[in-house]
Amino acid sequence: MTAKGKLFLLPLPISTGEIDKSITPFERSLIKKLKYFAAENIRTARRFISSLNEEIVIEDLIFFQVDKKTDQQKVNEIINLIEKGNNVGMMSEAGCPGIADPGSMLVDLAHKNNIGVIPVSGPSSMFLALMSSGFNGQQFEFCGYIPVKNPSRKVAISKMEKKASSENITQIFMDTPYRNNALFNDILANCNPNTFLSISCDLTGENEFIKTMRIKNWKKQTIDLHKKPALFLFGQCL
Amino acid sequence: MTAKGKLFLLPLPISTGEIDKSITPFERSLIKKLKYFAAENIRTARRFISSLNEEIVIEDLIFFQVDKKTDQQKVNEIINLIEKGNNVGMMSEAGCPGIADPGSMLVDLAHKNNIGVIPVSGPSSMFLALMSSGFNGQQFEFCGYIPVKNPSRKVAISKMEKKASSENITQIFMDTPYRNNALFNDILANCNPNTFLSISCDLTGENEFIKTMRIKNWKKQTIDLHKKPALFLFGQCL
C-alpha cells in the first residue's frame, strides 16, 4: 500500500515582489519538491513560483483552481491525488491559505480523509497589523469585512468599538480597498474621540503605513487609503 | 536633528531549532544590522541570535528585558534610545512579539512618541492552527487562556462551543501545557458529540500533530498532550 501524500499550506507574499520578507527557506525548498498545487488564483501562483528563481520548470507543474466557485467534486479530485501518495501545496491569492479564503474546504476534506495537513509559516496582514497596533494580543477578534450599508455598518462599528473598550478584546476588521476612505470617515464620524484606532496599510510594501492613536488625533490627520490594502483595529492601550 | 530610529518586531521560532522553518532572509539580514534588542527573555533572545550562525558578536549587543513585570519607566529608556536615532528589535519568547505577550507596551509607547513600528513576518502558532483547522477563517476569535476553575471553565467552553456553532465564528483557545490533557477531557465531557474540535500540538516541531474531527470521534482517540504546546479550536466545517 502506498503511503498517503500530505497537504502543505503555503503562504504567499502580501505585497508584490517581497519574497525575502515573506518566504522562509523551508517553504522555498519545499516548493522545489512539489509537482501539484491547489491555488486560489493559478496565475498568481505560477508568477510567485517563477519569482523564486529556483530553476523550476513551471510547465511541468500541475495546478488546480480552488476558489469560492469550486464545488466539492473538483476538490475531491485533489483529495484522491493525495490519497494516491502525491503531496499537494495549497496557495492563497496572498498571505496564509485557509484564512479568509476558500481553501479551508480542502483542509476540511483532508481531515475527513485522514490526510496530514502541514502549515508553513508566512505573512498574514492581520497578524502584522495586530503585532503593530500595541493593543491587547491576549484576546482579539477578526471580524472580517464590515457590512456595506447602513444601518448595519454603523451598528457594526459601534459594536466593535464597545467590545474593544469595555471588554478589552481587540477588534480587527476591513473593507474593500476602494471603500477604505469612506470607512475611515464613517469611523471618525461615529466613534468616541477618545477611542483608539490603529490603521495598517500596504503592509510589507513600499508605502507601508502603521499608526495607532485616538480618534480625536486621527481627525487632525490627512490620509489616503484609497485602493490600498488596509486593516482597521479598535483596542485599548496600556 | 538626528532622524528617529525604528522599532522592529521580530518573531522567534515556536519550536526549538526550527530556524529555516520560521525566519525569513529579511529578518536574518535585519538582525545582523541591529545592536539593541528588547526581549521578553534575554537568554532566549541571545540563544536565538547565536543559532543564526551569522558571525554576530553577541557580547557587543545590548539587551533590555521587557516582560510583564517591567514598568513604564524602564520601557521609556528604550523609547529614548530610539528617539536618539537607534533602531531596536523587539523579540518575544516565541512566535510574534506583541501578540499574547507584554511587548505591546513598547509598541504602544512607540506610537505615542511617533516612532515607526515595522512588523516582520514569522511564525504564529495561532495562525498555523487556524490555517490547518479547515474552519472559518473569515471570522474568528482568539480567546486566550481558558479559566482554570469551575464553574468559569465549563461556562467558557460552552460559550465558545455555542459561538462557533450558532455564529460560525471560529474560537481559538489554550491552557497551560500541563493542564492540556485535563482540558481535552473537560471538552469531551461537556460538548455536543457533533461539535467539531481541532487540536494543533507542537506546531513546526518534531512531533507536530494536527487533527480536526467531531467530539464523538475524538472520544475514540487516545492522545497525550501533556506539557506539549497546544491550541484548541471550535468551528464549523463546510
Short mmCIF file of C-alpha atoms in Angstrom, two decimals:
data_model
loop_
_atom_site.label_atom_id
_atom_site.label_comp_id
_atom_site.label_asym_id
_atom_site.label_seq_id
_atom_site.Cartn_x
_atom_site.Cartn_y
_atom_site.Cartn_z
CA MET A 1 0.00 0.00 0.00
CA THR A 2 1.33 3.42 -0.97
CA ALA A 3 1.54 5.93 1.86
CA LYS A 4 -0.76 8.94 1.50
CA GLY A 5 0.65 12.28 0.48
CA LYS A 6 0.28 15.44 2.51
CA LEU A 7 -1.39 18.79 2.08
CA PHE A 8 1.09 21.65 2.56
CA LEU A 9 -0.32 25.10 3.30
CA LEU A 10 1.96 27.63 1.61
CA PRO A 11 1.67 31.36 2.30
CA LEU A 12 2.31 33.90 -0.46
CA PRO A 13 3.71 37.42 -0.08
CA ILE A 14 1.10 40.07 0.72
CA SER A 15 2.91 42.73 -1.28
CA THR A 16 4.28 42.09 -4.77
CA GLY A 17 7.92 41.21 -5.04
CA GLU A 18 8.64 40.98 -1.33
CA ILE A 19 9.81 37.36 -1.45
CA ASP A 20 12.62 37.63 1.09
CA LYS A 21 10.36 39.46 3.54
CA SER A 22 7.75 36.75 3.29
CA ILE A 23 9.03 33.30 2.43
CA THR A 24 11.16 31.05 4.65
CA PRO A 25 13.99 28.88 3.26
CA PHE A 26 11.86 25.87 4.28
CA GLU A 27 8.97 26.95 2.04
CA ARG A 28 11.37 27.65 -0.82
CA SER A 29 12.91 24.19 -0.65
CA LEU A 30 9.51 22.57 -0.22
CA ILE A 31 8.12 24.21 -3.37
CA LYS A 32 11.08 22.86 -5.35
CA LYS A 33 9.92 19.34 -4.47
CA LEU A 34 6.22 19.73 -5.27
CA LYS A 35 4.51 18.99 -8.55
CA TYR A 36 0.85 19.60 -7.66
CA PHE A 37 -0.64 22.86 -6.47
CA ALA A 38 -4.14 23.91 -5.40
CA ALA A 39 -4.36 27.66 -5.93
CA GLU A 40 -6.97 30.32 -5.31
CA ASN A 41 -5.59 32.07 -8.39
CA ILE A 42 -3.46 29.93 -10.70
CA ARG A 43 -1.87 32.92 -12.46
CA THR A 44 -0.71 34.41 -9.15
CA ALA A 45 0.60 31.01 -8.02
CA ARG A 46 2.57 30.48 -11.23
CA ARG A 47 4.00 34.00 -11.08
CA PHE A 48 5.00 33.50 -7.44
CA ILE A 49 6.78 30.20 -8.10
CA SER A 50 8.54 31.69 -11.08
CA SER A 51 9.65 34.71 -8.99
CA LEU A 52 11.51 32.37 -6.63
CA ASN A 53 14.17 31.94 -9.35
CA GLU A 54 14.69 28.31 -8.42
CA GLU A 55 15.01 26.88 -11.93
CA ILE A 56 11.63 25.24 -11.55
CA VAL A 57 10.03 24.35 -14.89
CA ILE A 58 6.58 25.85 -14.41
CA GLU A 59 5.22 23.94 -17.41
CA ASP A 60 5.87 20.65 -15.59
CA LEU A 61 3.69 21.65 -12.65
CA ILE A 62 0.00 20.84 -12.36
CA PHE A 63 -2.37 23.43 -10.93
CA PHE A 64 -5.92 23.05 -9.65
CA GLN A 65 -8.10 26.05 -9.05
CA VAL A 66 -9.76 26.16 -5.61
CA ASP A 67 -11.83 29.30 -5.20
CA LYS A 68 -15.27 30.06 -3.83
CA LYS A 69 -16.92 28.81 -7.02
CA THR A 70 -15.17 25.42 -6.89
CA ASP A 71 -17.51 22.57 -5.99
CA GLN A 72 -16.69 19.70 -3.69
CA GLN A 73 -16.38 17.21 -6.55
CA LYS A 74 -13.45 19.12 -8.02
CA VAL A 75 -11.82 19.31 -4.59
CA ASN A 76 -12.32 15.56 -4.23
CA GLU A 77 -10.07 15.04 -7.27
CA ILE A 78 -7.26 16.72 -5.33
CA ILE A 79 -8.00 14.56 -2.30
CA ASN A 80 -7.79 11.45 -4.50
CA LEU A 81 -4.43 12.57 -5.77
CA ILE A 82 -3.15 12.90 -2.20
CA GLU A 83 -4.67 9.54 -1.25
CA LYS A 84 -2.56 8.02 -4.03
CA GLY A 85 0.65 9.29 -2.44
CA ASN A 86 1.14 12.72 -4.02
CA ASN A 87 1.94 15.84 -2.00
CA VAL A 88 -0.06 18.96 -2.83
CA GLY A 89 0.79 22.58 -1.98
CA MET A 90 -2.14 24.90 -1.35
CA MET A 91 -1.72 28.61 -2.09
CA SER A 92 -3.93 31.56 -1.35
CA GLU A 93 -4.01 34.63 -3.60
CA ALA A 94 -1.96 36.41 -0.90
CA GLY A 95 -0.99 35.66 2.69
CA CYS A 96 -1.93 32.47 4.54
CA PRO A 97 -4.12 29.91 2.77
CA GLY A 98 -7.19 28.81 4.67
CA ILE A 99 -7.59 32.15 6.43
CA ALA A 100 -10.21 34.40 4.90
CA ASP A 101 -10.05 32.29 1.77
CA PRO A 102 -11.84 29.36 0.17
CA GLY A 103 -9.01 26.85 0.69
CA SER A 104 -10.41 25.80 4.05
CA MET A 105 -12.74 23.46 2.12
CA LEU A 106 -9.71 21.43 1.00
CA VAL A 107 -8.25 21.38 4.54
CA ASP A 108 -11.60 20.21 5.88
CA LEU A 109 -11.73 17.34 3.38
CA ALA A 110 -8.12 16.43 4.12
CA HIS A 111 -9.01 15.94 7.81
CA LYS A 112 -12.11 13.92 6.88
CA ASN A 113 -9.90 11.63 4.79
CA ASN A 114 -7.22 11.35 7.43
CA ILE A 115 -4.67 13.20 5.31
CA GLY A 116 -1.85 15.07 7.08
CA VAL A 117 -2.04 18.86 6.92
CA ILE A 118 1.27 20.73 7.23
CA PRO A 119 1.03 24.51 7.75
CA VAL A 120 4.01 26.65 6.74
CA SER A 121 4.82 29.98 8.45
CA GLY A 122 4.44 33.10 6.39
CA PRO A 123 2.95 36.56 6.21
CA SER A 124 -0.51 37.41 7.48
CA SER A 125 -1.58 41.03 7.20
CA MET A 126 -3.93 40.56 10.14
CA PHE A 127 -1.17 39.37 12.42
CA LEU A 128 1.31 42.02 11.30
CA ALA A 129 -1.39 44.63 11.98
CA LEU A 130 -2.16 43.17 15.41
CA MET A 131 1.53 43.00 16.40
CA SER A 132 1.98 46.61 15.33
CA SER A 133 -1.11 48.02 17.00
CA GLY A 134 0.12 47.99 20.60
CA PHE A 135 -3.33 46.62 21.52
CA ASN A 136 -4.18 43.56 23.58
CA GLY A 137 -2.95 40.44 21.77
CA GLN A 138 -4.16 38.09 24.50
CA GLN A 139 -7.74 38.39 23.33
CA PHE A 140 -8.77 39.56 19.89
CA GLU A 141 -11.34 39.03 17.21
CA PHE A 142 -11.10 39.17 13.45
CA CYS A 143 -14.49 40.38 12.30
CA GLY A 144 -13.75 40.20 8.56
CA TYR A 145 -15.44 42.56 6.12
CA ILE A 146 -17.62 45.26 7.60
CA PRO A 147 -21.21 45.50 6.24
CA VAL A 148 -21.50 47.84 3.26
CA LYS A 149 -24.84 49.51 4.02
CA ASN A 150 -26.31 51.42 6.89
CA PRO A 151 -27.73 50.89 9.46
CA SER A 152 -25.73 47.58 9.63
CA ARG A 153 -22.46 49.42 9.02
CA LYS A 154 -22.93 51.89 11.86
CA VAL A 155 -24.15 49.13 14.17
CA ALA A 156 -21.05 47.02 13.39
CA ILE A 157 -18.67 49.93 14.06
CA SER A 158 -20.37 50.76 17.32
CA LYS A 159 -20.48 47.12 18.46
CA MET A 160 -16.75 46.66 17.81
CA GLU A 161 -15.85 49.97 19.44
CA LYS A 162 -17.78 48.93 22.55
CA LYS A 163 -16.28 45.42 22.71
CA ALA A 164 -12.77 46.86 22.45
CA SER A 165 -13.32 49.46 25.15
CA SER A 166 -15.50 47.59 27.65
CA GLU A 167 -14.09 44.05 27.27
CA ASN A 168 -10.57 44.89 26.00
CA ILE A 169 -10.97 42.40 23.15
CA THR A 170 -9.04 43.91 20.20
CA GLN A 171 -11.31 44.13 17.14
CA ILE A 172 -9.80 43.71 13.66
CA PHE A 173 -11.81 44.50 10.54
CA MET A 174 -11.53 45.59 6.93
CA ASP A 175 -13.39 46.84 3.90
CA THR A 176 -12.97 46.52 0.15
CA PRO A 177 -9.95 48.79 -0.63
CA TYR A 178 -11.93 51.27 -2.74
CA ARG A 179 -14.20 51.93 0.26
CA ASN A 180 -11.33 52.45 2.76
CA ASN A 181 -11.55 56.25 2.80
CA ALA A 182 -15.31 56.06 3.32
CA LEU A 183 -14.80 53.61 6.19
CA PHE A 184 -12.21 55.88 7.77
CA ASN A 185 -14.68 58.79 7.63
CA ASP A 186 -17.51 56.63 8.98
CA ILE A 187 -15.32 55.74 11.96
CA LEU A 188 -14.35 59.36 12.63
CA ALA A 189 -17.99 60.45 12.39
CA ASN A 190 -19.38 57.75 14.68
CA CYS A 191 -16.80 56.96 17.36
CA ASN A 192 -15.88 58.45 20.70
CA PRO A 193 -12.98 60.94 20.32
CA ASN A 194 -11.01 59.01 22.97
CA THR A 195 -11.31 55.61 21.28
CA PHE A 196 -8.02 54.19 19.99
CA LEU A 197 -7.91 53.28 16.30
CA SER A 198 -4.99 51.53 14.62
CA ILE A 199 -4.61 51.52 10.83
CA SER A 200 -2.16 49.30 8.94
CA CYS A 201 -1.87 49.92 5.22
CA ASP A 202 0.22 48.28 2.47
CA LEU A 203 1.97 46.01 5.00
CA THR A 204 5.46 44.82 3.93
CA GLY A 205 5.04 47.04 0.83
CA GLU A 206 6.84 50.15 -0.33
CA ASN A 207 4.30 52.52 1.22
CA GLU A 208 3.77 50.65 4.47
CA PHE A 209 1.91 52.87 6.94
CA ILE A 210 1.10 51.86 10.52
CA LYS A 211 -0.32 54.17 13.14
CA THR A 212 -2.27 53.89 16.39
CA MET A 213 -3.89 56.91 18.00
CA ARG A 214 -7.10 58.29 19.45
CA ILE A 215 -9.94 59.22 17.09
CA LYS A 216 -9.52 62.90 18.05
CA ASN A 217 -5.94 62.80 16.76
CA TRP A 218 -6.89 60.92 13.60
CA LYS A 219 -9.25 63.82 12.89
CA LYS A 220 -6.22 66.12 12.59
CA GLN A 221 -4.50 63.78 10.14
CA THR A 222 -4.91 63.64 6.35
CA ILE A 223 -4.50 60.14 4.96
CA ASP A 224 -5.36 58.49 1.68
CA LEU A 225 -6.22 54.81 1.90
CA HIS A 226 -7.98 54.61 -1.44
CA LYS A 227 -7.48 51.24 -3.17
CA LYS A 228 -4.68 50.31 -0.75
CA PRO A 229 -4.99 47.10 1.30
CA ALA A 230 -5.68 48.18 4.87
CA LEU A 231 -6.70 46.78 8.23
CA PHE A 232 -8.54 48.70 10.93
CA LEU A 233 -8.31 47.85 14.63
CA PHE A 234 -10.09 49.08 17.73
CA GLY A 235 -8.35 48.38 21.01
CA GLN A 236 -7.09 49.62 24.30
CA CYS A 237 -3.64 50.94 25.03
CA LEU A 238 -1.97 50.23 28.35
CA MET B 1 18.44 66.92 14.02
CA THR B 2 19.05 63.16 14.03
CA ALA B 3 16.27 61.09 12.49
CA LYS B 4 14.49 58.78 14.93
CA GLY B 5 15.21 55.08 14.89
CA LYS B 6 12.57 52.43 14.37
CA LEU B 7 11.09 49.61 16.39
CA PHE B 8 11.33 46.28 14.53
CA LEU B 9 9.05 43.46 15.66
CA LEU B 10 10.98 40.22 15.21
CA PRO B 11 9.30 36.81 15.51
CA LEU B 12 11.16 33.85 17.02
CA PRO B 13 10.72 30.16 16.16
CA ILE B 14 7.93 28.43 18.09
CA SER B 15 9.80 25.16 18.21
CA THR B 16 13.48 24.94 19.15
CA GLY B 17 15.97 24.80 16.32
CA GLU B 18 13.49 25.31 13.51
CA ILE B 19 15.20 28.44 12.16
CA ASP B 20 14.69 27.78 8.45
CA LYS B 21 11.03 26.94 9.01
CA SER B 22 10.47 30.19 10.86
CA ILE B 23 12.78 33.04 9.90
CA THR B 24 12.81 34.92 6.59
CA PRO B 25 16.04 36.07 4.90
CA PHE B 26 14.85 39.64 5.56
CA GLU B 27 14.72 39.07 9.34
CA ARG B 28 18.13 37.40 9.26
CA SER B 29 19.77 40.33 7.46
CA LEU B 30 17.96 42.81 9.70
CA ILE B 31 19.25 41.19 12.90
CA LYS B 32 22.80 41.45 11.57
CA LYS B 33 22.40 45.24 11.49
CA LEU B 34 20.87 45.73 14.93
CA LYS B 35 22.69 46.45 18.17
CA TYR B 36 19.78 46.95 20.59
CA PHE B 37 17.15 44.38 21.47
CA ALA B 38 14.11 44.45 23.73
CA ALA B 39 13.42 40.86 24.73
CA GLU B 40 10.77 39.08 26.77
CA ASN B 41 13.51 36.64 27.76
CA ILE B 42 17.08 37.80 27.20
CA ARG B 43 18.56 34.31 27.39
CA THR B 44 16.21 33.01 24.69
CA ALA B 45 16.93 36.06 22.52
CA ARG B 46 20.71 35.61 22.82
CA ARG B 47 20.46 31.90 22.07
CA PHE B 48 18.27 32.58 19.04
CA ILE B 49 20.65 35.19 17.59
CA SER B 50 23.58 32.90 18.18
CA SER B 51 21.76 30.00 16.47
CA LEU B 52 21.54 32.06 13.25
CA ASN B 53 25.29 31.40 12.75
CA GLU B 54 25.79 34.86 11.29
CA GLU B 55 29.12 35.68 12.96
CA ILE B 56 27.36 38.19 15.18
CA VAL B 57 29.35 39.03 18.31
CA ILE B 58 26.66 38.56 20.95
CA GLU B 59 28.78 40.35 23.58
CA ASP B 60 28.55 43.56 21.54
CA LEU B 61 24.76 43.57 21.61
CA ILE B 62 22.71 45.36 24.25
CA PHE B 63 19.57 43.70 25.59
CA PHE B 64 16.69 45.18 27.57
CA GLN B 65 14.21 42.97 29.32
CA VAL B 66 10.56 43.74 28.60
CA ASP B 67 8.25 41.36 30.40
CA LYS B 68 5.07 41.70 32.40
CA LYS B 69 6.99 42.92 35.44
CA THR B 70 8.76 45.71 33.54
CA ASP B 71 7.49 49.18 34.48
CA GLN B 72 6.89 52.01 32.05
CA GLN B 73 9.97 53.93 33.19
CA LYS B 74 12.26 51.12 32.01
CA VAL B 75 10.41 50.98 28.70
CA ASN B 76 10.84 54.74 28.37
CA GLU B 77 14.63 54.23 28.35
CA ILE B 78 14.21 52.15 25.20
CA ILE B 79 11.97 54.82 23.67
CA ASN B 80 14.66 57.45 24.42
CA LEU B 81 17.23 55.32 22.68
CA ILE B 82 15.03 55.13 19.57
CA GLU B 83 14.33 58.87 19.76
CA LYS B 84 18.09 59.40 19.55
CA GLY B 85 18.29 57.55 16.23
CA ASN B 86 18.90 53.92 17.25
CA ASN B 87 16.93 51.01 15.83
CA VAL B 88 15.65 48.44 18.32
CA GLY B 89 14.50 44.89 17.62
CA MET B 90 11.76 43.52 19.86
CA MET B 91 11.59 39.76 20.46
CA SER B 92 9.01 37.61 22.16
CA GLU B 93 9.92 34.39 23.98
CA ALA B 94 8.48 32.52 20.97
CA GLY B 95 6.39 33.47 17.96
CA CYS B 96 5.24 37.01 17.17
CA PRO B 97 6.09 39.78 19.61
CA GLY B 98 3.17 41.92 20.75
CA ILE B 99 0.70 39.05 20.45
CA ALA B 100 -0.16 37.38 23.73
CA ASP B 101 2.96 38.93 25.24
CA PRO B 102 4.00 42.01 27.20
CA GLY B 103 5.82 43.72 24.31
CA SER B 104 2.66 45.55 23.26
CA MET B 105 3.52 48.16 25.94
CA LEU B 106 6.62 49.13 23.95
CA VAL B 107 4.66 49.27 20.68
CA ASP B 108 2.04 51.45 22.37
CA LEU B 109 4.70 53.90 23.59
CA ALA B 110 6.37 53.91 20.17
CA HIS B 111 3.09 55.09 18.59
CA LYS B 112 2.64 57.73 21.32
CA ASN B 113 6.11 59.05 20.54
CA ASN B 114 5.59 58.98 16.81
CA ILE B 115 8.19 56.25 16.30
CA GLY B 116 7.86 53.96 13.27
CA VAL B 117 6.90 50.36 14.02
CA ILE B 118 7.99 47.75 11.45
CA PRO B 119 6.46 44.27 11.84
CA VAL B 120 8.33 41.29 10.38
CA SER B 121 6.56 38.13 9.18
CA GLY B 122 7.16 34.97 11.13
CA PRO B 123 5.56 32.04 12.87
CA SER B 124 2.42 32.29 14.95
CA SER B 125 1.08 29.09 16.44
CA MET B 126 -2.42 30.56 16.47
CA PHE B 127 -2.37 31.27 12.76
CA LEU B 128 -0.81 27.94 11.84
CA ALA B 129 -3.53 26.25 13.90
CA LEU B 130 -6.29 28.30 12.26
CA MET B 131 -4.97 27.62 8.72
CA SER B 132 -4.82 23.93 9.50
CA SER B 133 -8.22 23.60 11.12
CA GLY B 134 -10.38 23.80 7.99
CA PHE B 135 -12.66 26.13 9.97
CA ASN B 136 -13.96 29.57 9.00
CA GLY B 137 -11.01 31.96 8.70
CA GLN B 138 -13.22 34.91 7.71
CA GLN B 139 -14.36 35.41 11.27
CA PHE B 140 -12.54 34.09 14.31
CA GLU B 141 -11.71 34.92 17.87
CA PHE B 142 -8.63 34.21 19.94
CA CYS B 143 -9.94 33.82 23.48
CA GLY B 144 -6.52 33.30 25.12
CA TYR B 145 -6.16 31.14 28.22
CA ILE B 146 -9.25 29.33 29.42
CA PRO B 147 -10.23 29.88 33.10
CA VAL B 148 -8.67 27.31 35.44
CA LYS B 149 -11.56 26.70 37.82
CA ASN B 150 -15.15 25.64 37.53
CA PRO B 151 -17.82 26.89 37.03
CA SER B 152 -15.97 29.55 34.92
CA ARG B 153 -14.15 26.84 32.93
CA LYS B 154 -17.31 24.97 31.93
CA VAL B 155 -19.07 28.24 31.14
CA ALA B 156 -16.19 29.34 28.90
CA ILE B 157 -16.16 26.02 27.00
CA SER B 158 -19.90 26.11 26.49
CA LYS B 159 -19.89 29.78 25.41
CA MET B 160 -17.19 29.13 22.80
CA GLU B 161 -18.84 25.95 21.54
CA LYS B 162 -22.11 27.88 21.06
CA LYS B 163 -20.47 30.86 19.32
CA ALA B 164 -18.70 28.52 16.90
CA SER B 165 -21.83 26.54 16.07
CA SER B 166 -24.51 29.23 16.03
CA GLU B 167 -22.50 32.20 14.69
CA ASN B 168 -19.76 30.29 12.77
CA ILE B 169 -17.06 32.40 14.47
CA THR B 170 -14.08 30.05 14.92
CA GLN B 171 -12.98 30.02 18.57
CA ILE B 172 -9.28 29.56 19.41
CA PHE B 173 -8.15 28.93 22.98
CA MET B 174 -5.44 27.32 25.06
CA ASP B 175 -4.40 26.22 28.52
CA THR B 176 -1.12 25.91 30.39
CA PRO B 177 0.56 22.84 28.78
CA TYR B 178 0.47 20.71 31.95
CA ARG B 179 -3.32 21.08 32.01
CA ASN B 180 -3.84 20.16 28.31
CA ASN B 181 -4.99 16.60 28.98
CA ALA B 182 -7.43 17.85 31.60
CA LEU B 183 -8.78 20.44 29.15
CA PHE B 184 -9.18 17.78 26.47
CA ASN B 185 -11.20 15.64 28.88
CA ASP B 186 -13.27 18.63 30.02
CA ILE B 187 -14.17 19.30 26.38
CA LEU B 188 -15.12 15.68 25.70
CA ALA B 189 -17.23 15.57 28.85
CA ASN B 190 -19.10 18.81 28.22
CA CYS B 191 -19.57 19.25 24.47
CA ASN B 192 -22.09 18.04 21.95
CA PRO B 193 -20.85 14.83 20.22
CA ASN B 194 -21.32 16.52 16.82
CA THR B 195 -19.26 19.63 17.62
CA PHE B 196 -16.05 19.94 15.60
CA LEU B 197 -12.83 20.29 17.62
CA SER B 198 -9.42 20.96 16.08
CA ILE B 199 -6.23 20.37 18.06
CA SER B 200 -2.80 21.58 16.96
CA CYS B 201 0.13 20.42 19.04
CA ASP B 202 3.90 21.07 18.83
CA LEU B 203 3.47 23.11 15.64
CA THR B 204 6.57 23.18 13.37
CA GLY B 205 8.19 20.75 15.83
CA GLU B 206 9.29 17.17 15.53
CA ASN B 207 6.04 15.79 16.93
CA GLU B 208 3.67 18.12 15.13
CA PHE B 209 0.11 16.83 15.43
CA ILE B 210 -2.90 18.49 13.79
CA LYS B 211 -6.37 17.00 13.64
CA THR B 212 -9.94 18.22 13.19
CA MET B 213 -12.90 15.96 13.91
CA ARG B 214 -16.19 15.71 15.74
CA ILE B 215 -16.15 15.24 19.53
CA LYS B 216 -17.65 11.74 19.11
CA ASN B 217 -14.61 10.73 17.04
CA TRP B 218 -12.15 12.37 19.44
CA LYS B 219 -13.66 10.12 22.11
CA LYS B 220 -12.34 7.09 20.22
CA GLN B 221 -8.82 8.55 20.02
CA THR B 222 -6.04 8.27 22.59
CA ILE B 223 -3.80 11.32 22.64
CA ASP B 224 -1.26 12.68 25.08
CA LEU B 225 -0.94 16.46 25.11
CA HIS B 226 0.78 16.66 28.49
CA LYS B 227 3.30 19.53 28.68
CA LYS B 228 3.18 19.99 24.89
CA PRO B 229 2.25 23.40 23.47
CA ALA B 230 -1.24 23.04 22.03
CA LEU B 231 -4.08 25.09 20.63
CA PHE B 232 -7.74 24.10 20.72
CA LEU B 233 -10.32 25.33 18.22
CA PHE B 234 -14.07 25.05 17.91
CA GLY B 235 -15.52 25.72 14.49
CA GLN B 236 -17.73 24.62 11.67
CA CYS B 237 -16.74 22.54 8.70
CA LEU B 238 -18.24 23.22 5.29
#
